[in-house]
Structure formats: C-alpha cells, structure tokens
GROMACS .gro file of N, CA and C in nm:
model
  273
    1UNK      N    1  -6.181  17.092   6.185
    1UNK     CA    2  -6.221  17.123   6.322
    1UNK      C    3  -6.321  17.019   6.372
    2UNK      N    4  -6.417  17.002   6.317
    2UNK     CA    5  -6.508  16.882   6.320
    2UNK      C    6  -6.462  16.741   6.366
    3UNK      N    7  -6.362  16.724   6.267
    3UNK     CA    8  -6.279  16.585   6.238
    3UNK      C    9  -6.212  16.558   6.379
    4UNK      N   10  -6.165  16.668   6.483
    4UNK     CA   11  -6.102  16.667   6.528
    4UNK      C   12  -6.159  16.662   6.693
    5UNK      N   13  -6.268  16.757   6.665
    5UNK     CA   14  -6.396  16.730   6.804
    5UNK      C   15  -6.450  16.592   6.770
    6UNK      N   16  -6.439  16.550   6.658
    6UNK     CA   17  -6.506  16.436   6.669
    6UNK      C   18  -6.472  16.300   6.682
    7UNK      N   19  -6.305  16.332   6.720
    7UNK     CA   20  -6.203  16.241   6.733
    7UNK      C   21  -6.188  16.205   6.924
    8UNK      N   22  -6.208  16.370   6.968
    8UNK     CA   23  -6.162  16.390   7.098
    8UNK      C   24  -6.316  16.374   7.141
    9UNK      N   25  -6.442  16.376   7.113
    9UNK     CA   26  -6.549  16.303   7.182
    9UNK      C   27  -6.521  16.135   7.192
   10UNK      N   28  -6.464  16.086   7.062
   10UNK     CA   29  -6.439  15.976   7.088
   10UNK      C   30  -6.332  15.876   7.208
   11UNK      N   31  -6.262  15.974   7.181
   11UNK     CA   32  -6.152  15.967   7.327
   11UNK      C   33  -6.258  15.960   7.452
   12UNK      N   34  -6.379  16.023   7.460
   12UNK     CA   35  -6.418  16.089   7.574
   12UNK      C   36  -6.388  16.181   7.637
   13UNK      N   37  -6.346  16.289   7.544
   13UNK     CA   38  -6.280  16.455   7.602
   13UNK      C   39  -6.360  16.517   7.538
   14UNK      N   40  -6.456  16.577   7.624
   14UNK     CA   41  -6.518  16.733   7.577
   14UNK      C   42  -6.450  16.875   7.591
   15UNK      N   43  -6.436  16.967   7.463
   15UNK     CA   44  -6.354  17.052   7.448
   15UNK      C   45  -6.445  17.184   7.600
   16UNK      N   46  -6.522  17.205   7.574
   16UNK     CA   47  -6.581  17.313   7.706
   16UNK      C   48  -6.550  17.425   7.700
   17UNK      N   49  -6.485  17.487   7.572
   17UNK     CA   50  -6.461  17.616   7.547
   17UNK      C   51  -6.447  17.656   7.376
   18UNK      N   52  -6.501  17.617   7.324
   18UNK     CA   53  -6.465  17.606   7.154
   18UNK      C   54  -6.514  17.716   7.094
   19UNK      N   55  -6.422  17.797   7.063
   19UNK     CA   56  -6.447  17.935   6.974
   19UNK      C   57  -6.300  17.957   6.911
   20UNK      N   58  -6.328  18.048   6.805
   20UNK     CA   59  -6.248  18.037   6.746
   20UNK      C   60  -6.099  18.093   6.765
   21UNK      N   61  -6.087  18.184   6.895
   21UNK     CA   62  -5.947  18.186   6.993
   21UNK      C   63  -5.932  18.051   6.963
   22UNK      N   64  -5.962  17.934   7.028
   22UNK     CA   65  -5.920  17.815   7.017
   22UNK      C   66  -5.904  17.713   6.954
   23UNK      N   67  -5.921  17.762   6.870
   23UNK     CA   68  -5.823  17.701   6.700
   23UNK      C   69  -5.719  17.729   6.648
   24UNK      N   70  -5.612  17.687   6.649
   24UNK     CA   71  -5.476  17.734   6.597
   24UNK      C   72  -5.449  17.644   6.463
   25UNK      N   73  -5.393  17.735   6.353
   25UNK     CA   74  -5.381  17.717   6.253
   25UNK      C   75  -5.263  17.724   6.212
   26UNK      N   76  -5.167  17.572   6.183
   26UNK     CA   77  -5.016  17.565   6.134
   26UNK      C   78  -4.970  17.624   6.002
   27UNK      N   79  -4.847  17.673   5.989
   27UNK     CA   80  -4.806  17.689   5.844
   27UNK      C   81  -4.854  17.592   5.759
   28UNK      N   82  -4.796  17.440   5.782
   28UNK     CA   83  -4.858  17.362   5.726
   28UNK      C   84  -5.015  17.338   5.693
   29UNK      N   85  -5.104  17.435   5.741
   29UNK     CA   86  -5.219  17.357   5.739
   29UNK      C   87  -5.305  17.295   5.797
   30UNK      N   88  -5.239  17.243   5.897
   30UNK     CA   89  -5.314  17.176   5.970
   30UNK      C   90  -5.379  17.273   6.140
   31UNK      N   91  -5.432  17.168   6.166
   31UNK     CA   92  -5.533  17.277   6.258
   31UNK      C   93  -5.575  17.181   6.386
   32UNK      N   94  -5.519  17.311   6.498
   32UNK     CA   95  -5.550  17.223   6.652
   32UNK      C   96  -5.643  17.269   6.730
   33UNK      N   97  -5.710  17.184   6.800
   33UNK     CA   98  -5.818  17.291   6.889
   33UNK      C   99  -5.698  17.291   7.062
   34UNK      N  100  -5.699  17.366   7.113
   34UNK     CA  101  -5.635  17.414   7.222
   34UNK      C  102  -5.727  17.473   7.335
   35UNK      N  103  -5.671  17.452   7.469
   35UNK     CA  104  -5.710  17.565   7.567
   35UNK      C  105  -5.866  17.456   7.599
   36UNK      N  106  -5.828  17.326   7.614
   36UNK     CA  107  -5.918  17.229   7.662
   36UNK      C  108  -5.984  17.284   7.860
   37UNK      N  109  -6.097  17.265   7.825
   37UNK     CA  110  -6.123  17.261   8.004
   37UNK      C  111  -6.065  17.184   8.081
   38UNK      N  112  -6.120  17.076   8.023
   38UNK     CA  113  -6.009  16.981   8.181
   38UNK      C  114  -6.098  17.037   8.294
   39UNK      N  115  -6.016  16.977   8.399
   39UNK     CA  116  -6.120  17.003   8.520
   39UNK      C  117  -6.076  17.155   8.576
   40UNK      N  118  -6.024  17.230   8.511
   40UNK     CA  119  -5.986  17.355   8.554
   40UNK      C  120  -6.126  17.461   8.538
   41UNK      N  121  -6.192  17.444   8.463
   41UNK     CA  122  -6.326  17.568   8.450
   41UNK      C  123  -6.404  17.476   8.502
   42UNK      N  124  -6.521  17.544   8.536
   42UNK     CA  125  -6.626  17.507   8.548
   42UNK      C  126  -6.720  17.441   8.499
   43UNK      N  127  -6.797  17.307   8.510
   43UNK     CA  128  -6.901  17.331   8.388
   43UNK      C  129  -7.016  17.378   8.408
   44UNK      N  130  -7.098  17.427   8.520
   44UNK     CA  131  -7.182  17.517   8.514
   44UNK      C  132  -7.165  17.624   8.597
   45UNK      N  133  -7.228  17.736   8.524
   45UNK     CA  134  -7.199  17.879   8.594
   45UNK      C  135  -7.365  17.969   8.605
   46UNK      N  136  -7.332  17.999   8.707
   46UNK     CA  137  -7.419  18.110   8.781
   46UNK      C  138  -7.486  18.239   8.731
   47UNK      N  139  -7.598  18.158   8.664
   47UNK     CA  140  -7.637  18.315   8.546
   47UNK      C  141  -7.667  18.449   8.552
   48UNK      N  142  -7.742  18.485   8.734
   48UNK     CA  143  -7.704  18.537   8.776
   48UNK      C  144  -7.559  18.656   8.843
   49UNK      N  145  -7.461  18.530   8.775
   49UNK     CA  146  -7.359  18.673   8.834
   49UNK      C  147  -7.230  18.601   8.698
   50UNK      N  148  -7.207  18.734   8.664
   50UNK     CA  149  -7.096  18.680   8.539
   50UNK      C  150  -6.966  18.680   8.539
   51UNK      N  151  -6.927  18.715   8.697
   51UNK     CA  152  -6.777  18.687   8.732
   51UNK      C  153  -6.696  18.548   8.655
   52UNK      N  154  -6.760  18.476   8.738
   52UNK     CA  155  -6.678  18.334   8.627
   52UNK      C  156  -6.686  18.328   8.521
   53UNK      N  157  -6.795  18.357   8.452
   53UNK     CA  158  -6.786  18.358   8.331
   53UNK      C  159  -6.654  18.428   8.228
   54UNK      N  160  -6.653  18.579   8.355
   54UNK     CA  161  -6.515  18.638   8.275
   54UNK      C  162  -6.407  18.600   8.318
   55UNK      N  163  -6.410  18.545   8.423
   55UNK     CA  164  -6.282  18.453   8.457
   55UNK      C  165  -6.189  18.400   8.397
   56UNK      N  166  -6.284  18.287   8.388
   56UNK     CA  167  -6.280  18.116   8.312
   56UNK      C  168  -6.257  18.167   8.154
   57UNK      N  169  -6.370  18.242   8.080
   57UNK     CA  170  -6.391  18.204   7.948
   57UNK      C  171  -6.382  18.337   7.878
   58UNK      N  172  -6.412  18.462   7.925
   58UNK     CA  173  -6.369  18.572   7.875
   58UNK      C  174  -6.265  18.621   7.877
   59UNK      N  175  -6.129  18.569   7.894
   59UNK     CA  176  -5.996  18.637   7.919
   59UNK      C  177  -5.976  18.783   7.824
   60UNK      N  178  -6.021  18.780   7.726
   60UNK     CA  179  -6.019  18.869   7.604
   60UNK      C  180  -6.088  19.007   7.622
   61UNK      N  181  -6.168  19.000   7.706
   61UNK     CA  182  -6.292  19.106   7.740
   61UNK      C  183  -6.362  19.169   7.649
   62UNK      N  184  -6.409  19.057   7.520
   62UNK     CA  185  -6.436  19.124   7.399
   62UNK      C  186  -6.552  19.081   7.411
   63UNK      N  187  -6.643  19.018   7.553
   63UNK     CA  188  -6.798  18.993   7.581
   63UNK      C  189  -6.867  18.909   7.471
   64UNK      N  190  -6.770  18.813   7.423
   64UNK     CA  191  -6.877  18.701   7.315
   64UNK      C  192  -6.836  18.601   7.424
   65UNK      N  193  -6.999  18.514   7.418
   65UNK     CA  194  -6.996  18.407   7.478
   65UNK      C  195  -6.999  18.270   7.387
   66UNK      N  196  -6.956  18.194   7.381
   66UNK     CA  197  -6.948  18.067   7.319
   66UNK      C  198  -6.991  17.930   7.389
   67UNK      N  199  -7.052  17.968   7.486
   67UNK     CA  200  -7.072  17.878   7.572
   67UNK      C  201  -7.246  17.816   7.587
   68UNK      N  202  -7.253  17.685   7.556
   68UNK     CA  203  -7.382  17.620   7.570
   68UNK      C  204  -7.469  17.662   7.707
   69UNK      N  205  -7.595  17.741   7.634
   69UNK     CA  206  -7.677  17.750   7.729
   69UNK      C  207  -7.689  17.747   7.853
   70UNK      N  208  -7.706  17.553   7.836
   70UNK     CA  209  -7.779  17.511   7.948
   70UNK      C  210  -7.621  17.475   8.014
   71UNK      N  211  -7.520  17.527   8.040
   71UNK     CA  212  -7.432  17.545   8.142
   71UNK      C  213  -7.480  17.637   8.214
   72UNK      N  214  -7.584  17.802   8.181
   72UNK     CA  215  -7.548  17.870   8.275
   72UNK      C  216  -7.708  17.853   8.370
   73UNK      N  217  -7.701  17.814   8.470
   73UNK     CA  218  -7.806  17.813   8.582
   73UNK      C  219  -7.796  17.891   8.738
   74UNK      N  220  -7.923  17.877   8.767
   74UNK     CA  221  -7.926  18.000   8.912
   74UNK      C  222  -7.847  17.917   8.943
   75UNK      N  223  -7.761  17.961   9.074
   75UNK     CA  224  -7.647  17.915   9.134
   75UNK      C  225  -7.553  17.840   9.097
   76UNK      N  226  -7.553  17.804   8.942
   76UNK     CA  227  -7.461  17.703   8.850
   76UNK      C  228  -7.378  17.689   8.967
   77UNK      N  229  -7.251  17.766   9.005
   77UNK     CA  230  -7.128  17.742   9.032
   77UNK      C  231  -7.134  17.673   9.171
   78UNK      N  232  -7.299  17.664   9.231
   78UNK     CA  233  -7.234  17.592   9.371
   78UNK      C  234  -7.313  17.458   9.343
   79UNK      N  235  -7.380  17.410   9.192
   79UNK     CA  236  -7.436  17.315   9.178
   79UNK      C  237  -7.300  17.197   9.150
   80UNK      N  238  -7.364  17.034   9.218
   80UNK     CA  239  -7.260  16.937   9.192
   80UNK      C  240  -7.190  16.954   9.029
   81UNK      N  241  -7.059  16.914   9.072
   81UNK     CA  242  -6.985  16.930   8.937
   81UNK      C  243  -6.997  16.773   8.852
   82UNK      N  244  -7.050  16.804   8.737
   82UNK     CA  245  -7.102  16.691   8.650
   82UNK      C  246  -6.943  16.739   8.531
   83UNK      N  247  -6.958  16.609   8.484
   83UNK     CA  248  -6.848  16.620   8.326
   83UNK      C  249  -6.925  16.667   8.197
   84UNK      N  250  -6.832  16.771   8.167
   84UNK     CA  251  -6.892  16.812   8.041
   84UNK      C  252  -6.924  16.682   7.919
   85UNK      N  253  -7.047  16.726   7.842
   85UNK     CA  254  -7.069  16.643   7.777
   85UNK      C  255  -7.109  16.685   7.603
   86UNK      N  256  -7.065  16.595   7.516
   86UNK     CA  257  -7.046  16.655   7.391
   86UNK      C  258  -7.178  16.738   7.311
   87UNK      N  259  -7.215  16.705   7.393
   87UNK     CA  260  -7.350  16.821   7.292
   87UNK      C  261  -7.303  16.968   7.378
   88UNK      N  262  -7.222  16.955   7.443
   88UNK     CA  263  -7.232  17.104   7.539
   88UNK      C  264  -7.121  17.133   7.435
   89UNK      N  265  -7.057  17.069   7.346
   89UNK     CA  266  -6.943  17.152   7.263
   89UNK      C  267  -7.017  17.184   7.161
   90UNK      N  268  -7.144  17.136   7.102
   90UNK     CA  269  -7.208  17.166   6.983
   90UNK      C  270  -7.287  17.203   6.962
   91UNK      N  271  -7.331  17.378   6.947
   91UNK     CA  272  -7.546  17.359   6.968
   91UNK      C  273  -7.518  17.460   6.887
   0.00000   0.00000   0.00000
C-alpha cells in the first residue's frame, strides 16, 4: 500500500480518500488503491456542517472519518480550491 502511494505521489497524484474501503485486494495478491479524488471531491470541507463530508467520503454511513484534519475548516467548501497534497494522504 505504501509502495504504491508512494509511487502515485511520485506521479504527482494525491490519493484524498485512503481507507481501507479503498484498497482492493487480488486473488493474486496484489493490491490496488482505488476510488482516487481527482477533481471530483473536495479538498476542503466545512467543519461546521458535515453534509459533504457524507456526500463525498461517507457513502457507507458507518461515520469513520479518514480524512486529514487540516482539510476540514470554517467555510472549507467555499474556500479557493487548492490540490491535494501528499501529506494530506498521510498523518
């Protein structure tokens, strides 16, 4: 899993959702991370109100958050949209 965030930081792709829903594990063995942000979520959200949050990242409604901190700020969601960055996949 490591090997593999640490392949796709190198690309310059931050994963922006990494829990373990998003690890898929082959017969063979091998192992993908999936269900990348991309510019489809957000990267900061509104700590104040947790709609997006269940939106975007809770589809499951099983209320674990996996998500770096300092994404969530007062008005996150109407603050300029910056690119996720790799420490936001790792803390």
């Amino acid at each position: 899993i490591l090997w593999g965030l640490r392949d796709a930081h190198a690309a310059g792709v931050c994963h922006g959702d990494l829990k373990s829903e998003n690890v898929m594990l082959t017969s063979w063995g091998w192992v993908y991370l999936v269900d990348f942000s991309g510019p489809y979520k957000p990267v900061y959200l509104d700590k104040e109100n947790p709609t997006a949050f269940r939106v975007f990242f809770d589809s499951t409604g099983r209320r674990k958050c996996c998500i770096a901190p300092e994404r969530f700020l007062k008005g996150g969601m109407g603050r300029k949209a910056e690119s996720l960055r790799p420490e936001m996949d790792v803390f």
